[in-house]
mmCIF file of N, CA and C in Angstrom:
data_model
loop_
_atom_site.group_PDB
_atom_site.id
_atom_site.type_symbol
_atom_site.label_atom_id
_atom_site.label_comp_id
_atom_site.label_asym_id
_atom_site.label_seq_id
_atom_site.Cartn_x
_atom_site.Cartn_y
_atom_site.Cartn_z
ATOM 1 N N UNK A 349 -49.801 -42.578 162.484
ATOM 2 C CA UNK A 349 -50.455 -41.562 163.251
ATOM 3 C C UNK A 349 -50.584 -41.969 164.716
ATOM 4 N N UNK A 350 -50.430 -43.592 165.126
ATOM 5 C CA UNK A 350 -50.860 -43.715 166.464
ATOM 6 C C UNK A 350 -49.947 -43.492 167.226
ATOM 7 N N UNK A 351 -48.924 -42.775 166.786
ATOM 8 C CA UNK A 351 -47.746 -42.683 167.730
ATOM 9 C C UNK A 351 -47.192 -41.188 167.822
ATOM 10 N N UNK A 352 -47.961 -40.133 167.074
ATOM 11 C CA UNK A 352 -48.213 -39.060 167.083
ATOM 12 C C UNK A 352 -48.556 -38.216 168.314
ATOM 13 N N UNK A 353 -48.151 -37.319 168.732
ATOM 14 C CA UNK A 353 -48.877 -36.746 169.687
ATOM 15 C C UNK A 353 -49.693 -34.785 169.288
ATOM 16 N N UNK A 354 -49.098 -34.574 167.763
ATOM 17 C CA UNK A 354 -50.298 -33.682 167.559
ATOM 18 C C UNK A 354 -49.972 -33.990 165.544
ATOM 19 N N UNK A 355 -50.763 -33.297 164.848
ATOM 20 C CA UNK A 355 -50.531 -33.709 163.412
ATOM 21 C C UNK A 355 -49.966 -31.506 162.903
ATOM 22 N N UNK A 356 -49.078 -32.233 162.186
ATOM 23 C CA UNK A 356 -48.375 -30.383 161.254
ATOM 24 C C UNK A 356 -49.007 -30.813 159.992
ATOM 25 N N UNK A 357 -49.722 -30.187 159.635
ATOM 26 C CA UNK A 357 -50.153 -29.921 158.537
ATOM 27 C C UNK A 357 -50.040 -28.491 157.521
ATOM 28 N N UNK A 358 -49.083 -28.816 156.984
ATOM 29 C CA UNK A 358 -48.520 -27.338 156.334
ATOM 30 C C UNK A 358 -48.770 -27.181 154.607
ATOM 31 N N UNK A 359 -50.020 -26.836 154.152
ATOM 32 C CA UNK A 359 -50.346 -27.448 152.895
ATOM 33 C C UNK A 359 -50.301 -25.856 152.399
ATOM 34 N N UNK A 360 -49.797 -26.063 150.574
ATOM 35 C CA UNK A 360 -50.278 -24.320 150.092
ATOM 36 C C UNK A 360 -51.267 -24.531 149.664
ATOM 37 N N UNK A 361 -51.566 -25.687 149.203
ATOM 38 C CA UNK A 361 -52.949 -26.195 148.199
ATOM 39 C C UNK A 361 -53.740 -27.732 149.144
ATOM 40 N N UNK A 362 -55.271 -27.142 148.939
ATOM 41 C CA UNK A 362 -55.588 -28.698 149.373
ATOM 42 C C UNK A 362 -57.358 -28.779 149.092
ATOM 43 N N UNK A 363 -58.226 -29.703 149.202
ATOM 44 C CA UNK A 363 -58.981 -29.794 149.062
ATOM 45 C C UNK A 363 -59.851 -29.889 150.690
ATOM 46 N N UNK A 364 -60.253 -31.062 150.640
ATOM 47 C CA UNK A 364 -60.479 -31.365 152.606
ATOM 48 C C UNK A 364 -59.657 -32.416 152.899
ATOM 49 N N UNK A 365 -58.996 -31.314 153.283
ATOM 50 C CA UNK A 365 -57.761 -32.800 154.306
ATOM 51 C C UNK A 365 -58.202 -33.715 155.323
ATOM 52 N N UNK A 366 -58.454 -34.840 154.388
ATOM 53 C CA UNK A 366 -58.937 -35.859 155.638
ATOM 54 C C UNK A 366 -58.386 -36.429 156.431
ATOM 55 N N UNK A 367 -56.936 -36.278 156.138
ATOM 56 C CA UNK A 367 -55.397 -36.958 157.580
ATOM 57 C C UNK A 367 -56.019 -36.365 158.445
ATOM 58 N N UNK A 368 -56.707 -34.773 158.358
ATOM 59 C CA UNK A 368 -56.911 -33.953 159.935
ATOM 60 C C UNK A 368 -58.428 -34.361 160.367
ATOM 61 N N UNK A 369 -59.111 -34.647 159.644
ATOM 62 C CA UNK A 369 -60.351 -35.182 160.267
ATOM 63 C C UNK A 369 -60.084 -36.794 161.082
ATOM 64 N N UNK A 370 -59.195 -37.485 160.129
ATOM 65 C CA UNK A 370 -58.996 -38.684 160.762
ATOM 66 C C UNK A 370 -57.854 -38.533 161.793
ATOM 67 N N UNK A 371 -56.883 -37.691 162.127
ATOM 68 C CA UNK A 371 -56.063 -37.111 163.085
ATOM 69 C C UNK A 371 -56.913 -36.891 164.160
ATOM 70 N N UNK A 372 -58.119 -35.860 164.351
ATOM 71 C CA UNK A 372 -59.211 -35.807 165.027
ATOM 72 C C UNK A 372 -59.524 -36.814 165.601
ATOM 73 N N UNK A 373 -59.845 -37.287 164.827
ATOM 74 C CA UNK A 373 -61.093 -38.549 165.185
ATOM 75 C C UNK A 373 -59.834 -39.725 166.436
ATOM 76 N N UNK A 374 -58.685 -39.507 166.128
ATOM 77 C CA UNK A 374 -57.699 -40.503 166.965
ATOM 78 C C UNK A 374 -57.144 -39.860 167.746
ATOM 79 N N UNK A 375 -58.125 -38.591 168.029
ATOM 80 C CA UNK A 375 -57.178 -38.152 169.474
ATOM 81 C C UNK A 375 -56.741 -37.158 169.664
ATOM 82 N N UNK A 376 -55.724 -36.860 168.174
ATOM 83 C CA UNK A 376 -54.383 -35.813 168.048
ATOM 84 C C UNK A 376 -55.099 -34.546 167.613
ATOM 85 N N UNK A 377 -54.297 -33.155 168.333
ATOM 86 C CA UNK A 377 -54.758 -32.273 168.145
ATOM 87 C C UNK A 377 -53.856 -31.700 166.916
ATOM 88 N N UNK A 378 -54.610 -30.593 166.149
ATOM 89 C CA UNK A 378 -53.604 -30.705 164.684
ATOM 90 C C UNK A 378 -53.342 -29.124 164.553
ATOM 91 N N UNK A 379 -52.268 -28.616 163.783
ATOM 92 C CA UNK A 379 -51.964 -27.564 163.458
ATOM 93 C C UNK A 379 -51.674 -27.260 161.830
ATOM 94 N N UNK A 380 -52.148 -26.038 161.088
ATOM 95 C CA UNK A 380 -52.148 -26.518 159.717
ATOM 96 C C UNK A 380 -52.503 -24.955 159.392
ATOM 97 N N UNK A 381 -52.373 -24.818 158.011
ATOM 98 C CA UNK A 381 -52.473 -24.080 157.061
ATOM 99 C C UNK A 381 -53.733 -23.656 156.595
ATOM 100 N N UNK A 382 -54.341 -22.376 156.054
ATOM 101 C CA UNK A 382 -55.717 -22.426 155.965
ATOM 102 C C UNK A 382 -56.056 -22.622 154.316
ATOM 103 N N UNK A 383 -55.020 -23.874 153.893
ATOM 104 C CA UNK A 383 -55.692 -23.922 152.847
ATOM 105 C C UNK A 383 -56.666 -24.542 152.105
ATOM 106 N N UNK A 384 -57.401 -24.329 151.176
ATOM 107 C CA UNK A 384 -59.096 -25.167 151.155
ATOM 108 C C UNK A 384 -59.581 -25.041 151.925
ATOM 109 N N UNK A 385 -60.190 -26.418 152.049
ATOM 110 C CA UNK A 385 -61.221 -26.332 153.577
ATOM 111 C C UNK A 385 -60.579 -26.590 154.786
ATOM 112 N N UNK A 386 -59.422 -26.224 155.091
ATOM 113 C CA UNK A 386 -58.976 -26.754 156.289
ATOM 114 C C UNK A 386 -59.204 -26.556 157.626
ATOM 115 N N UNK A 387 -59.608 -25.140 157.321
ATOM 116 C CA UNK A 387 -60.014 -24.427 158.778
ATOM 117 C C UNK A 387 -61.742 -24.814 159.335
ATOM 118 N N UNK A 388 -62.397 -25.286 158.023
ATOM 119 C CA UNK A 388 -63.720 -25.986 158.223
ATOM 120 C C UNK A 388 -63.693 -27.390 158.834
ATOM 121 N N UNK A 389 -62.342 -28.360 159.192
ATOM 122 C CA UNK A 389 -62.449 -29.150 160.057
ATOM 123 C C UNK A 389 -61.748 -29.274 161.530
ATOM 124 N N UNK A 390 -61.812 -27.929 161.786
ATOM 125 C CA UNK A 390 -60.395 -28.176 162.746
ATOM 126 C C UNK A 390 -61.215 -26.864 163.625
ATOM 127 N N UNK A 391 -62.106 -26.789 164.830
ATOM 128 C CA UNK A 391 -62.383 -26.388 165.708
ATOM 129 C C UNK A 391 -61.113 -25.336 166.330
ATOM 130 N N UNK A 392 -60.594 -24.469 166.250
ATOM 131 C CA UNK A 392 -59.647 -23.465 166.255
ATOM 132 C C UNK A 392 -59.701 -23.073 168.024
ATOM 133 N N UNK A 393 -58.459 -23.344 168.198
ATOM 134 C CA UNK A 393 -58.329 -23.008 169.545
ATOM 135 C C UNK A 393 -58.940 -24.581 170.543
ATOM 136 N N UNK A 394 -59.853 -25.246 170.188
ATOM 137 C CA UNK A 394 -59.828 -26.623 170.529
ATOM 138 C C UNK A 394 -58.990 -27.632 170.362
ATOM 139 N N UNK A 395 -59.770 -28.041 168.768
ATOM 140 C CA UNK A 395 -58.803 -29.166 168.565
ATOM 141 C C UNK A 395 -57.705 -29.019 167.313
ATOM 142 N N UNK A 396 -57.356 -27.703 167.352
ATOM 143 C CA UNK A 396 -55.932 -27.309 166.689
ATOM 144 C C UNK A 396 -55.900 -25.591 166.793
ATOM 145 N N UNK A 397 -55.028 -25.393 165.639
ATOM 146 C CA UNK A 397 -54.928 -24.532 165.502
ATOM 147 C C UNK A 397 -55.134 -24.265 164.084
ATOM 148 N N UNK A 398 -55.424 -22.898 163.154
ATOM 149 C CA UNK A 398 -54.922 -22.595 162.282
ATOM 150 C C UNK A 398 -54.277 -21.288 162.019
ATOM 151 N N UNK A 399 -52.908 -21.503 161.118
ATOM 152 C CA UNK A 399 -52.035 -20.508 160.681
ATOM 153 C C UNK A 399 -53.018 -19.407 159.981
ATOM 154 N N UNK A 400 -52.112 -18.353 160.128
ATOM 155 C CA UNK A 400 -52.979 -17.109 159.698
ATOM 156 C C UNK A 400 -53.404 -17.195 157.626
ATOM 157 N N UNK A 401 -51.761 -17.807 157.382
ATOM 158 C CA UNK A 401 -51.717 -17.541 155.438
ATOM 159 C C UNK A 401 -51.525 -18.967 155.098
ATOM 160 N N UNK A 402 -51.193 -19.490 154.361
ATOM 161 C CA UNK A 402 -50.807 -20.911 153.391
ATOM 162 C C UNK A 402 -49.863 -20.541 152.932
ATOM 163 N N UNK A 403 -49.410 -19.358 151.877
ATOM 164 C CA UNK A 403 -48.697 -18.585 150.938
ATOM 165 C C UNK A 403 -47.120 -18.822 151.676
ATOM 166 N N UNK A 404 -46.968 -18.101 152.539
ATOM 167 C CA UNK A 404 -45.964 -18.467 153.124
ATOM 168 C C UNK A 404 -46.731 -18.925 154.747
ATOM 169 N N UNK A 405 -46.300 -20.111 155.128
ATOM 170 C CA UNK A 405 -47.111 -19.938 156.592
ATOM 171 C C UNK A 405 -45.954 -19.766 157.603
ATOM 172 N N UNK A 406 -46.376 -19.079 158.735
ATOM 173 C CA UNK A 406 -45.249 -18.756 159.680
ATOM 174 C C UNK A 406 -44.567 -19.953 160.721
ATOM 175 N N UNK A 407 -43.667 -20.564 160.561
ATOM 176 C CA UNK A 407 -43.373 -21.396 160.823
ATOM 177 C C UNK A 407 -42.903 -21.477 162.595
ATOM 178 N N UNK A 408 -42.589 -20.298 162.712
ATOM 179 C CA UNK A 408 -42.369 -19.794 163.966
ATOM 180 C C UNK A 408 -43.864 -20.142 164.983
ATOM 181 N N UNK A 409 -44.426 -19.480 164.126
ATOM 182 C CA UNK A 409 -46.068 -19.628 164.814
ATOM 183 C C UNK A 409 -46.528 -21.083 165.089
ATOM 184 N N UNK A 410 -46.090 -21.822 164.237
ATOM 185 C CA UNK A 410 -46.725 -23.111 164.382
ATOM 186 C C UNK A 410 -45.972 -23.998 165.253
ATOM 187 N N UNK A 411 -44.601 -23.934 165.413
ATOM 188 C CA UNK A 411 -43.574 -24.213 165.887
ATOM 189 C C UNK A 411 -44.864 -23.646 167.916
ATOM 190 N N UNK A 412 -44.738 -22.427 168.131
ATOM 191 C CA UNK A 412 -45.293 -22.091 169.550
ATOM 192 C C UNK A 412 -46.341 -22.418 169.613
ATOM 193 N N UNK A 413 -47.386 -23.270 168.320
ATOM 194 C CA UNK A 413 -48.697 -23.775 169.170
ATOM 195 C C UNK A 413 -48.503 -25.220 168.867
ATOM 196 N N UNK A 414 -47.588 -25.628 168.592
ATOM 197 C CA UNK A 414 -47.086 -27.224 168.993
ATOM 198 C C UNK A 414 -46.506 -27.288 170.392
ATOM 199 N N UNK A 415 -45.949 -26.155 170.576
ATOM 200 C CA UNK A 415 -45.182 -26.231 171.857
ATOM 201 C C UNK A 415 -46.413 -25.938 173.168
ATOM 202 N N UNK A 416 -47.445 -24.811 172.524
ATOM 203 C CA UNK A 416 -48.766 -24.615 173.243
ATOM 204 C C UNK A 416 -49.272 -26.290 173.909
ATOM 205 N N UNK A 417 -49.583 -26.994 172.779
ATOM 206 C CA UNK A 417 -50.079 -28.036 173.267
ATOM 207 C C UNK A 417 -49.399 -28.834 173.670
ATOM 208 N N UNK A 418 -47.815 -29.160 173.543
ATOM 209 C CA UNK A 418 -47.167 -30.091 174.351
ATOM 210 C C UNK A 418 -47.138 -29.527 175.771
ATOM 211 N N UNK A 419 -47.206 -28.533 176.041
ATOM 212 C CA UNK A 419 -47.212 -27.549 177.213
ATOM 213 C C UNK A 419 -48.513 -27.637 178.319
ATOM 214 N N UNK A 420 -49.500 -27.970 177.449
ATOM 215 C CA UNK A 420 -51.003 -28.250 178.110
ATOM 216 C C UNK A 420 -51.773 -28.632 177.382
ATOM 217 N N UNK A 421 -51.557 -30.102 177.762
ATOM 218 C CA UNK A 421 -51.930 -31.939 176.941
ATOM 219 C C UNK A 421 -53.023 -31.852 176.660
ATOM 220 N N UNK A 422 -53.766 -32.001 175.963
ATOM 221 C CA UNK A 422 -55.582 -32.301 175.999
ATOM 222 C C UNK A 422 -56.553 -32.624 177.044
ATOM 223 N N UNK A 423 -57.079 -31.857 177.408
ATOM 224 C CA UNK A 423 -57.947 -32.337 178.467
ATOM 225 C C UNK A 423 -58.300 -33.579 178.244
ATOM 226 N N UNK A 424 -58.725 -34.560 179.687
ATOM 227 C CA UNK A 424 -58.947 -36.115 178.938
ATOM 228 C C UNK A 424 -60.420 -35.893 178.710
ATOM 229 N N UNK A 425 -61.029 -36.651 177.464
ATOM 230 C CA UNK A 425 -62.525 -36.545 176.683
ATOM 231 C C UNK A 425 -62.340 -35.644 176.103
ATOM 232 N N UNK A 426 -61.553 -34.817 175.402
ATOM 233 C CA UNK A 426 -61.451 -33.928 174.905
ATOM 234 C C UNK A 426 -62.020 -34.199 173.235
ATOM 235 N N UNK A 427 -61.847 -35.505 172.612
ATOM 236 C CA UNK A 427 -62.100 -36.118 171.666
ATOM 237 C C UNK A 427 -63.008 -37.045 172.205
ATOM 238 N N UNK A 428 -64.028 -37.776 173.252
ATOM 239 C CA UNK A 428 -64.277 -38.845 173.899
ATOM 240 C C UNK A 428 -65.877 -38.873 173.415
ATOM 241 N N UNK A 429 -66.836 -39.730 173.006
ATOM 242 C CA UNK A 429 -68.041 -39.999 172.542
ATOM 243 C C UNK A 429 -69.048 -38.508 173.233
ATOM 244 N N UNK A 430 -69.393 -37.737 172.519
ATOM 245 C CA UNK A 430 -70.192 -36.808 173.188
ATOM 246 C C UNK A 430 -69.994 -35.479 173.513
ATOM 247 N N UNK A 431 -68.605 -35.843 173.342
ATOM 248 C CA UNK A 431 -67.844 -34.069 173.812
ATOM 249 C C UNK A 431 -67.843 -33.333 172.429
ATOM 250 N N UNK A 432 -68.370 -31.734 173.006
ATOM 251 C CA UNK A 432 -68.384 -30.795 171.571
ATOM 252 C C UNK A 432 -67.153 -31.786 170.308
ATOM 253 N N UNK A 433 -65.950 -31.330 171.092
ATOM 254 C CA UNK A 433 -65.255 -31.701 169.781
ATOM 255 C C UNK A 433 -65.473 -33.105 168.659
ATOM 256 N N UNK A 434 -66.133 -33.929 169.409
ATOM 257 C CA UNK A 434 -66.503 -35.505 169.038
ATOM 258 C C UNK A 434 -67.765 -35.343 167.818
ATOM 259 N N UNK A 435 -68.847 -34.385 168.830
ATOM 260 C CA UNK A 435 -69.881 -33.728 168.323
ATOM 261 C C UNK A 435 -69.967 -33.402 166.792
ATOM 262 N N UNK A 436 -68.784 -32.010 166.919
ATOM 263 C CA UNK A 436 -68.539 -31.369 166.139
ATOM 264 C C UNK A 436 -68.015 -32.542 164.896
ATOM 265 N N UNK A 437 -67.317 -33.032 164.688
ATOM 266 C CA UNK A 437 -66.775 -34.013 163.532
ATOM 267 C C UNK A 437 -67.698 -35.108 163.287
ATOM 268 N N UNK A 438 -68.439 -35.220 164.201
ATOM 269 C CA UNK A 438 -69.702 -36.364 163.591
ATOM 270 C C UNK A 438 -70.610 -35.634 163.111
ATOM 271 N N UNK A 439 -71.170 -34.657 163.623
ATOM 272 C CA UNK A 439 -71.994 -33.657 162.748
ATOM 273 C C UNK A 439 -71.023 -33.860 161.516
ATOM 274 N N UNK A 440 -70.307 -33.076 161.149
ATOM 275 C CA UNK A 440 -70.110 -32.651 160.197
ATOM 276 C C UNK A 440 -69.350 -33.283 159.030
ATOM 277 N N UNK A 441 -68.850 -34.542 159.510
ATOM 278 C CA UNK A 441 -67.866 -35.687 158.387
ATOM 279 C C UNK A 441 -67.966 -37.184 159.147
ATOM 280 N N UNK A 442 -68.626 -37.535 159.535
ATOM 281 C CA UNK A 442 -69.292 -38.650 159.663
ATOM 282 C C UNK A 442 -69.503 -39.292 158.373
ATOM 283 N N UNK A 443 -69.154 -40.636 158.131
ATOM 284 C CA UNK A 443 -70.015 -41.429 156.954
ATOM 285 C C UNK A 443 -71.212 -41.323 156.877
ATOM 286 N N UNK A 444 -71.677 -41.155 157.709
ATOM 287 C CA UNK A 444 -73.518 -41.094 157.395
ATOM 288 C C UNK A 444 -73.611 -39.821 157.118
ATOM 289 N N UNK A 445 -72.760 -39.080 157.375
ATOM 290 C CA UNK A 445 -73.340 -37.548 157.038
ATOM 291 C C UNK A 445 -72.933 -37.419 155.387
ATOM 292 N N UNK A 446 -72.127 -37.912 155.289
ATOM 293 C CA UNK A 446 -71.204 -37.844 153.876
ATOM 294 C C UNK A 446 -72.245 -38.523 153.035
ATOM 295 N N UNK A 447 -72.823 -39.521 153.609
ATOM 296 C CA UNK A 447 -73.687 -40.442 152.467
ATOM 297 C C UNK A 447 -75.262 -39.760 152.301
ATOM 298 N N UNK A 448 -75.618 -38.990 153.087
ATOM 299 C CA UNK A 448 -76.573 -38.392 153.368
ATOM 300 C C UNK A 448 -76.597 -37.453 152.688
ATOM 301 N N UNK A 449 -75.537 -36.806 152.555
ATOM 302 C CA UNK A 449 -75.264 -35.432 152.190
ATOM 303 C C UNK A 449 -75.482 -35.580 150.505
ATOM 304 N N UNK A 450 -74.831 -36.737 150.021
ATOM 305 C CA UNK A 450 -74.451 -37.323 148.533
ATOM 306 C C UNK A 450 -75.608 -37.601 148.032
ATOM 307 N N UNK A 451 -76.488 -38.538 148.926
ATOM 308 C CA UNK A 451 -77.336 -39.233 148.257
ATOM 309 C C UNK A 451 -78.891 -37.876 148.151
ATOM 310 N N UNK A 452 -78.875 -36.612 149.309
ATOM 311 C CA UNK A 452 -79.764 -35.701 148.716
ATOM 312 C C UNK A 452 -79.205 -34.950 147.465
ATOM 313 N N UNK A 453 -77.838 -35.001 147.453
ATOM 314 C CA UNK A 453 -77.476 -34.415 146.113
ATOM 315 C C UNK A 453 -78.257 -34.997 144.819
ATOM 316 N N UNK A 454 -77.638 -36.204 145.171
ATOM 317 C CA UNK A 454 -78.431 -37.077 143.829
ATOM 318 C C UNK A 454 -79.477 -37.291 143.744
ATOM 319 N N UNK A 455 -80.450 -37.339 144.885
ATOM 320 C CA UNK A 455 -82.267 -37.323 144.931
ATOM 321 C C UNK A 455 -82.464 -35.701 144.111
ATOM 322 N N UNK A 456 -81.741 -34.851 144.657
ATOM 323 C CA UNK A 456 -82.072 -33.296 144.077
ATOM 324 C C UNK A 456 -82.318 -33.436 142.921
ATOM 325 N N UNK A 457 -80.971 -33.920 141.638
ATOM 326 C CA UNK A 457 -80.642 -34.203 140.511
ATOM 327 C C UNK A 457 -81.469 -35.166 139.872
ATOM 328 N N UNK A 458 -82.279 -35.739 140.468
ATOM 329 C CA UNK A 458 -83.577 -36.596 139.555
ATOM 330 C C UNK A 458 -82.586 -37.866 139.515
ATOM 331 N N UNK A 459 -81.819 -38.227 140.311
ATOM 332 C CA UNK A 459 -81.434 -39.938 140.536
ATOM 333 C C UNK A 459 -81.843 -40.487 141.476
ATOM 334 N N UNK A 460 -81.600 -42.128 141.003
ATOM 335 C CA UNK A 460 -82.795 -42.722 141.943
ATOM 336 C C UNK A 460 -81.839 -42.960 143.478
ATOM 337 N N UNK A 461 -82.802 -43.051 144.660
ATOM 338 C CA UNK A 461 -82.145 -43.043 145.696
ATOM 339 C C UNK A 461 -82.950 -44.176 146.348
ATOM 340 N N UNK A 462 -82.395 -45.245 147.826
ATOM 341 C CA UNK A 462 -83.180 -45.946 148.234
ATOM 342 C C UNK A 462 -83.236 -45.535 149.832
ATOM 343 N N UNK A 463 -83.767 -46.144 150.379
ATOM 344 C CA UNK A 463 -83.284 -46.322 151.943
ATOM 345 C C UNK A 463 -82.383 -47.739 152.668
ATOM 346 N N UNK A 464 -81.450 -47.597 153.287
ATOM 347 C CA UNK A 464 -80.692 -48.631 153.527
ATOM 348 C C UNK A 464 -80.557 -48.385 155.257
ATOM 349 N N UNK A 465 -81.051 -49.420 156.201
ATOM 350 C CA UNK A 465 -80.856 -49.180 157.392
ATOM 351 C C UNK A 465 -78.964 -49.080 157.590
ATOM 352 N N UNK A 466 -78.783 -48.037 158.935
ATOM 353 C CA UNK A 466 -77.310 -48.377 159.152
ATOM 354 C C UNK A 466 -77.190 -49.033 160.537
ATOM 355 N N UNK A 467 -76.236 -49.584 160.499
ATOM 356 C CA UNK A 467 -76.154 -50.859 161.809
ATOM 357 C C UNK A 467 -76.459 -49.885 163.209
ATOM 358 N N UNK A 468 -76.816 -48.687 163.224
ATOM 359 C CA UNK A 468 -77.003 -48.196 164.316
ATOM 360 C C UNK A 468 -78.424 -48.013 164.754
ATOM 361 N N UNK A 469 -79.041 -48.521 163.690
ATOM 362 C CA UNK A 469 -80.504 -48.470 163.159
ATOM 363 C C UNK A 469 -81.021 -47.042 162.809
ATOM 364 N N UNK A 470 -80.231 -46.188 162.111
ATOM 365 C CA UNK A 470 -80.588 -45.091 161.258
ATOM 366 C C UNK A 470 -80.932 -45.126 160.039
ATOM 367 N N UNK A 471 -81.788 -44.412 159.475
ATOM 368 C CA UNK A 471 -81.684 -44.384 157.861
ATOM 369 C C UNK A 471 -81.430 -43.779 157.276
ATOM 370 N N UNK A 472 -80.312 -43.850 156.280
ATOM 371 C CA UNK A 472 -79.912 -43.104 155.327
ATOM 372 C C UNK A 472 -80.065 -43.220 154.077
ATOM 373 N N UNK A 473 -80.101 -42.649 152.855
ATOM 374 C CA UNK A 473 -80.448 -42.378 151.951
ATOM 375 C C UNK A 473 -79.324 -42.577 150.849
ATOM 376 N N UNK A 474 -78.961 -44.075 150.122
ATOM 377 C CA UNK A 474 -77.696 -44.370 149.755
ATOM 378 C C UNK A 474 -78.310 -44.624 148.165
ATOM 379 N N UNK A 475 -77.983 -44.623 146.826
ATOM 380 C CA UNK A 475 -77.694 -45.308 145.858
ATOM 381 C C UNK A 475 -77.819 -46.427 145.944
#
């Protein structure tokens, strides 16, 4: 991926594609299919794009917003500590959010949960 300059992601089936969250997270802006959750990590018109279908996706289309963004590069910080798009993916798929997210699942469900500091000095709520 580090030698990438955007990620194609052309899936008919998928769950949460984490190549595009971790594509994100390194920079690359991604283009992809709306299948599963895909369009739930990918800031549309920011930091990618998504195709209209999965079923058949238009290849043409994806083909002109690869060319979109080789055409007009990423603003610089566009991904950089703080910026919406940075924002946006730590809100929302962050490890701490993921473990947070898990471990109220399992507090919900009547399992036992503890507190574990994280090296940033947050607390989260881990097994």
């Amino acid at each position: 991926m580090s030698k990438m300059d955007i990620m194609v992601h052309l899936s008919r089936h998928e769950g949460l594609p984490n190549v595009l969250i971790e594509a994100q997270y390194m920079g690359l802006r991604v283009v992809a299919t709306p299948a599963g959750g895909t369009a739930e990590c990918i800031m549309d018109g920011v930091t990618g794009r998504v195709l209209p279908t999965c079923e058949e996706p238009d290849l043409e289309q994806a083909v002109a917003y690869v060319d979109e963004f080789l055409d007009q590069p990423a603003e610089d910080g566009l991904f950089a500590p703080g910026s919406p798009a940075a924002q946006f993916l730590d809100t929302n798929f962050s490890v701490a959010r993921m473990l947070g997210n898990f471990a109220t699942f399992c507090a919900d469900k009547g399992a036992p949960v503890m507190q574990n500091p994280l090296a940033d000095g947050k607390n989260i709520s881990v097994l």
